Short mmCIF file of C-alpha atoms in Angstrom, two decimals:
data_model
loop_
_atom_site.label_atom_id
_atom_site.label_comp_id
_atom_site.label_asym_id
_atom_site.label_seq_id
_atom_site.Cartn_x
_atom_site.Cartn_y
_atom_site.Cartn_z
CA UNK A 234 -11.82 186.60 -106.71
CA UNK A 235 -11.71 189.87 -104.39
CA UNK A 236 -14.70 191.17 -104.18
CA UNK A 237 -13.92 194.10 -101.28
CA UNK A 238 -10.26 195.36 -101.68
CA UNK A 239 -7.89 197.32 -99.82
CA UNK A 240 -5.33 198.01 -102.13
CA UNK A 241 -3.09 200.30 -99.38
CA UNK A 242 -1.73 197.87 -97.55
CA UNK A 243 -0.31 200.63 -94.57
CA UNK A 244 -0.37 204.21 -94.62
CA UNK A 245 1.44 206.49 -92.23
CA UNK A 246 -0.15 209.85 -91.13
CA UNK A 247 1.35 212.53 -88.46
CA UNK A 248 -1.02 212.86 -85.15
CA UNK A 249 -3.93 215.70 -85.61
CA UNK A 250 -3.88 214.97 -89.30
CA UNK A 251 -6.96 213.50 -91.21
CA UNK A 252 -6.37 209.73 -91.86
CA UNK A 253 -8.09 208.29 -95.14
CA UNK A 254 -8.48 204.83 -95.48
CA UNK A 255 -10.09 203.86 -99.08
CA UNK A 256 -12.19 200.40 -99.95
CA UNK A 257 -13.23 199.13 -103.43
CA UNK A 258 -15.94 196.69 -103.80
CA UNK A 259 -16.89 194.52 -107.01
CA UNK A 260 -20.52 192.82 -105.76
CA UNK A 261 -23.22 195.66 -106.66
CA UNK A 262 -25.52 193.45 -104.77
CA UNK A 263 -23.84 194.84 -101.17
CA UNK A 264 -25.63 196.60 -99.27
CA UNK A 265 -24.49 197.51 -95.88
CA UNK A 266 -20.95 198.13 -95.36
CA UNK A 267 -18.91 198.56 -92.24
CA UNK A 268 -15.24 199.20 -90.85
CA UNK A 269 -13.56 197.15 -88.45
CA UNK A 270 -10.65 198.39 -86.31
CA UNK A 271 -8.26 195.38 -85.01
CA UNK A 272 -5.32 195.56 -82.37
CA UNK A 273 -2.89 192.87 -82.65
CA UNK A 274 -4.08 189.83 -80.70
CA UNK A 275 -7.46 191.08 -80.37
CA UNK A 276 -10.09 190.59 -82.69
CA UNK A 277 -11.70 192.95 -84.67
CA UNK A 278 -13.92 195.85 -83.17
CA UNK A 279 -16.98 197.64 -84.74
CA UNK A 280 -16.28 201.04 -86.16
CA UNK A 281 -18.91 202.55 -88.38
CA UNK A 282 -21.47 201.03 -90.57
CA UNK A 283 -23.38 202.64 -93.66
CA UNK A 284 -26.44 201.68 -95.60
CA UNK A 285 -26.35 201.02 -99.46
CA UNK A 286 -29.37 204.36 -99.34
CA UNK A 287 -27.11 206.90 -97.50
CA UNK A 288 -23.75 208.41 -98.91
CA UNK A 289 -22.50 209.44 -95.53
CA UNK A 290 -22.49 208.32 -91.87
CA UNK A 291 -20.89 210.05 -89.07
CA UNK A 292 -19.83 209.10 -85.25
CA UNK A 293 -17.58 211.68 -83.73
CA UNK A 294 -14.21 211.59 -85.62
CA UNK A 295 -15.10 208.85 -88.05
CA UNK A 296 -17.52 209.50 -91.07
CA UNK A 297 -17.90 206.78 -93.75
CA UNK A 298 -18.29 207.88 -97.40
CA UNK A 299 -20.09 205.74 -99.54
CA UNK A 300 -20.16 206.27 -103.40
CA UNK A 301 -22.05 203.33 -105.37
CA UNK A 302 -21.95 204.36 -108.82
CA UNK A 303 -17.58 204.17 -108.29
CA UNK A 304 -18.39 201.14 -105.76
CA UNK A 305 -15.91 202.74 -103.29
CA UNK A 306 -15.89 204.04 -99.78
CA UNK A 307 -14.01 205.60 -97.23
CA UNK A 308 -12.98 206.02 -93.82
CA UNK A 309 -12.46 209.62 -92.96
CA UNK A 310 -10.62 210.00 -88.87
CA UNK A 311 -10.20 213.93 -87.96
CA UNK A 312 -7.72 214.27 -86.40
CA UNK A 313 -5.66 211.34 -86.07
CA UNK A 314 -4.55 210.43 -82.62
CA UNK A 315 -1.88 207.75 -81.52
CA UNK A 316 -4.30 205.05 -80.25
CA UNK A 317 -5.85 204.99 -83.69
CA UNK A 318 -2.49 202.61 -84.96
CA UNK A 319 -4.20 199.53 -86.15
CA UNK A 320 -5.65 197.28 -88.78
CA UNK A 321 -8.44 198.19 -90.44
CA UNK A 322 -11.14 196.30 -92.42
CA UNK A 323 -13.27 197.28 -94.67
CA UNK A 324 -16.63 194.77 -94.96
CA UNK A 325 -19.69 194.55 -97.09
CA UNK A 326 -22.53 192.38 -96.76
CA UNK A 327 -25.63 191.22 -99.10
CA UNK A 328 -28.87 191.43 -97.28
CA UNK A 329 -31.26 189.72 -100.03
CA UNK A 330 -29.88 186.27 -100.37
CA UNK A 331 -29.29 182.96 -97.80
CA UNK A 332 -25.53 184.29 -97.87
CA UNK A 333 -25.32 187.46 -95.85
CA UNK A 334 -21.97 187.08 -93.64
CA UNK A 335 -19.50 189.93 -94.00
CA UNK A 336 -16.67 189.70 -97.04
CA UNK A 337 -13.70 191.52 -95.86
CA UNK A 338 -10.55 193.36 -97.49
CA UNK A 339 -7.60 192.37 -96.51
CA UNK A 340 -7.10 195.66 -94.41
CA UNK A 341 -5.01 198.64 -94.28
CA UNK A 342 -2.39 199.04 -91.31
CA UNK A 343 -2.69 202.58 -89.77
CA UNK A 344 0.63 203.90 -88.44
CA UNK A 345 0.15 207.32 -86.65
CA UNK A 346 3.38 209.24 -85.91
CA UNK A 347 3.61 211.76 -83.26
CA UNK B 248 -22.73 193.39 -72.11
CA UNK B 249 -19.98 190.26 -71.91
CA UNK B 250 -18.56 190.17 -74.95
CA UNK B 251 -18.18 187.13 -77.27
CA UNK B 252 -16.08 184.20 -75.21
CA UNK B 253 -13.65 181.86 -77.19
CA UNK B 254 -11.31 179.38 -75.89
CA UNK B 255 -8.60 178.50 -76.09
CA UNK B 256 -6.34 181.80 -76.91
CA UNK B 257 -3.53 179.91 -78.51
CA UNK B 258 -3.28 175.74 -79.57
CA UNK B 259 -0.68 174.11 -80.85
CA UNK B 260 -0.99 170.69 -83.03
CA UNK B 261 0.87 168.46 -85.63
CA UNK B 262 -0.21 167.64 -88.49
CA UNK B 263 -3.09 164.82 -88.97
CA UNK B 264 -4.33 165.62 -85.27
CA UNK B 265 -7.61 167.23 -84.39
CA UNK B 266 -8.70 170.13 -82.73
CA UNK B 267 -11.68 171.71 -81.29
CA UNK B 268 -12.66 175.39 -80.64
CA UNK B 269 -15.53 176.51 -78.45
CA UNK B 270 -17.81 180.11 -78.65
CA UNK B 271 -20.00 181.49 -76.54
CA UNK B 272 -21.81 184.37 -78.46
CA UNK B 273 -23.10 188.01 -76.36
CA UNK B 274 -26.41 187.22 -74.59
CA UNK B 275 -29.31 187.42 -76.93
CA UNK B 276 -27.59 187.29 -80.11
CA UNK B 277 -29.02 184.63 -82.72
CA UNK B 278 -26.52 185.01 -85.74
CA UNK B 279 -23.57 182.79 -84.91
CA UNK B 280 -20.24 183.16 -87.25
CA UNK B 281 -16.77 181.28 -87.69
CA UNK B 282 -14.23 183.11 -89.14
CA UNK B 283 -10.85 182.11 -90.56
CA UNK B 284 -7.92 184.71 -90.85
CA UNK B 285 -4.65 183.97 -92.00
CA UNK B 286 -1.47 185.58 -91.80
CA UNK B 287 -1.65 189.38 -93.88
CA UNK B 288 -5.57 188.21 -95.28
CA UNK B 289 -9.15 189.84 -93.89
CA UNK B 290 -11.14 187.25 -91.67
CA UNK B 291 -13.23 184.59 -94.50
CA UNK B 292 -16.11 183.49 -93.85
CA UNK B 293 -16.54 179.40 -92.44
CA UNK B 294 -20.11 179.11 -91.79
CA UNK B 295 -22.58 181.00 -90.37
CA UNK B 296 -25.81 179.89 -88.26
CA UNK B 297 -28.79 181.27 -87.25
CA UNK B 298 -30.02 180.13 -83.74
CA UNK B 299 -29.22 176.45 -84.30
CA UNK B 300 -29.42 176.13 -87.99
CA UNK B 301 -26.99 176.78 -90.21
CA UNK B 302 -27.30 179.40 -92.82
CA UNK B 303 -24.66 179.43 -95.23
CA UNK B 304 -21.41 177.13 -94.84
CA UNK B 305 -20.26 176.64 -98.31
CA UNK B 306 -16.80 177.82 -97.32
CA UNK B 307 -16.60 175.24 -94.77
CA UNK B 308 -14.25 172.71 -95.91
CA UNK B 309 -16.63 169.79 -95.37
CA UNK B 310 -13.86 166.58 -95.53
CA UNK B 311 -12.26 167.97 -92.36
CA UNK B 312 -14.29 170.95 -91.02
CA UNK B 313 -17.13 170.48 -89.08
CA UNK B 314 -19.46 172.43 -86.55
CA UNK B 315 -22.57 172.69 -84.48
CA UNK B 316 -24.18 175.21 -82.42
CA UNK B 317 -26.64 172.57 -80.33
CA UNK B 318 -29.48 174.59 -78.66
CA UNK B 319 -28.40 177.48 -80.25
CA UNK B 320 -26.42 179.42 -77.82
CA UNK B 321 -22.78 178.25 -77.99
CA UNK B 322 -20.80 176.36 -81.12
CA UNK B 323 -17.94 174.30 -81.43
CA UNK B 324 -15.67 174.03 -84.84
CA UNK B 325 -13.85 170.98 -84.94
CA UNK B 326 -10.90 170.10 -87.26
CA UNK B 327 -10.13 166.71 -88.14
CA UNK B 328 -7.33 166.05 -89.33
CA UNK B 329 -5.72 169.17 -89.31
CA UNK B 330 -3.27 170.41 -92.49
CA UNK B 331 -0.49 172.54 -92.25
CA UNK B 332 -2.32 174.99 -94.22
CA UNK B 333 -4.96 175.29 -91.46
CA UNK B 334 -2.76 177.80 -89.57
CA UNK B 335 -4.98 180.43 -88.82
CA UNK B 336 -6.80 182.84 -86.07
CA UNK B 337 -10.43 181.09 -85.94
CA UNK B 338 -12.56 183.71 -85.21
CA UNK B 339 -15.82 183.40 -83.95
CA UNK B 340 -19.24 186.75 -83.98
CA UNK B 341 -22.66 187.35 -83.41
CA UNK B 342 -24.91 189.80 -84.17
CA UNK B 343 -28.78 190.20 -82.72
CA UNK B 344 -29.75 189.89 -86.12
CA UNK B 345 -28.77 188.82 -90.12
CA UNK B 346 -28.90 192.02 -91.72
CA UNK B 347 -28.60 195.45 -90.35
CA UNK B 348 -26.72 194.55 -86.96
CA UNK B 349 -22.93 194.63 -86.86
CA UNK B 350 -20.80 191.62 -86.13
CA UNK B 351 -19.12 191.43 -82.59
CA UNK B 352 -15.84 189.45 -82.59
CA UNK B 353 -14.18 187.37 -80.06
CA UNK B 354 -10.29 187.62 -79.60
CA UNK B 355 -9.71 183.69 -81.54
CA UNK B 356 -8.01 181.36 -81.10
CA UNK B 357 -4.56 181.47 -82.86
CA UNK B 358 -3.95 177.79 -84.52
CA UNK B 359 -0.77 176.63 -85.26
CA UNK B 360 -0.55 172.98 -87.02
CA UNK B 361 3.04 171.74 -87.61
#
C-alpha cells in the first residue's frame, strides 16, 4: 500500500530547461509535504517544504505546487542546471496523530543533459 | 551546524550475525529517526523517538530489530540476527521538532548481510 507515489521513475531534461518532477499521494490526512534531493552515497538533502494551507512555495529555482483536491504536487526547477542530476523524493507527513515520520515515494532520477 | 553523524559508512555481515549502528543527531534536535532504504525504494520509516522516548516504531521489526536513544541525544539500532533481506542503507534524521521542521539525514550506513 503506496500511499506517496512517484510513478516516473527517471526523466531526462536538456540544461536551462524547466524540470518537472510530479508526486501523487493517497492519505488526505497529510499535511506538510516536502522534496528531498539525494546524490549517490549521500543521504538525502532538504529541498522545499509546503503546508497542506498554501498551494505554492517558492525558494529561488524551485517552487512546489500543491493541489489537494487531485492529491498531487510538483516540483517545478527553472532552469535546469547539471548539478541538479539526482534522486528525488517526494514526502508527506501527518501532523495530528502519534505517527508523524515522513512516507516517501520511491523517487524520480533526474538526468540533466548538457 | 555539524550535520547528523552515523557510523560506520559501509558493514559487511553473514547471515545470523548481528550488527549495530550508531547516530549522533545535529545539536539541539529532539526528533530522532531510523530509516531503512533498499535498493530502487524511498527511505521507510523504522522508528522514530522523541528525546528519549519512542514515538512510533510499529515498522520496527521487533523479533530482531531493536533500538534506544539513552539520554536522548544519540541512538543505536541493533540487528540481531541479521537476514539476507536486511540489506539496506540504514538511515538515521532529526528535526528540532515533530511537525513543521524538516528532516536532516545522515549519509547511512550501507548494510550488506550475505
Amino acid at each position: 500500500d503506496q500511499q506517496v507515489k512517484q510513478n516516473s521513475p527517471s526523466l531526462s531534461v536538456q540544461e536551462g530547461r524547466i524540470s518537472i518532477l510530479n508526486c501523487d499521494y493517497t492519505n488526505s490526512m497529510f499535511d506538510y509535504f516536502l522534496w528531498y534531493k539525494k546524490y549517490p552515497a549521500e543521504g538525502p538533502t532538504f529541498l522545499i517544504s509546503i503546508s497542506s494551507i498554501k498551494d505554492k512555495n517558492e525558494d529561488g529555482r524551485f517552487t512546489v505546487f500543491l493541489n489537494k483536491s487531485a492529491k498531487h504536487l510538483s516540483l517545478h526547477i527553472v532552469p535546469s542546471q547539471p548539478g541538479d542530476s539526482a534522486v528525488y523524493f517526494c514526502a508527506a507527513r501527518y501532523s495530528g496523530g502519534g505517527a508523524d515520520g515522513l512516507t516517501f515515494g520511491k523517487g524520480t532520477h533526474l538526468i540533466i543533459q548538457p | 551546524e555539524a550535520g547528523v553523524a552515523q557510523s560506520p559508512r559501509y558493514k559487511i555481515i553473514e547471515k545470523r550475525q548481528s550488527v549495530a549502528f550508531w547516530c549522533n543527531p545535529i545539536s539541539g534536535h529532539a526528533t530522532l529517526y531510523w530509516y531503512q532504504q533498499i535498493l530502487g525504494q524511498g527511505p521507510k520509516l523504522l522508528i522514530q523517538f522523541q528525546n528519549n522516548g519512542v514515538v512510533d516504531d510499529s515498522q520496527l521489526p521487533k523479533d530482531r530489530f531493536s533500538a534506544e536513544r539513552l539520554k536522548g541525544v544519540d541512538s543505536t539500532l541493533k540487528i540481531q540476527p541479521a537476514k539476507l533481506e536486511d540489506s539496506a542503507v540504514y538511515l538515521c534524521a532529526s528535526s528540532l521538532d515533530r511537525y513543521n521542521s524538516p528532516l536532516h539525514f545522515g549519509n547511512g550506513t550501507r548494510l550488506t548481510v550475505t
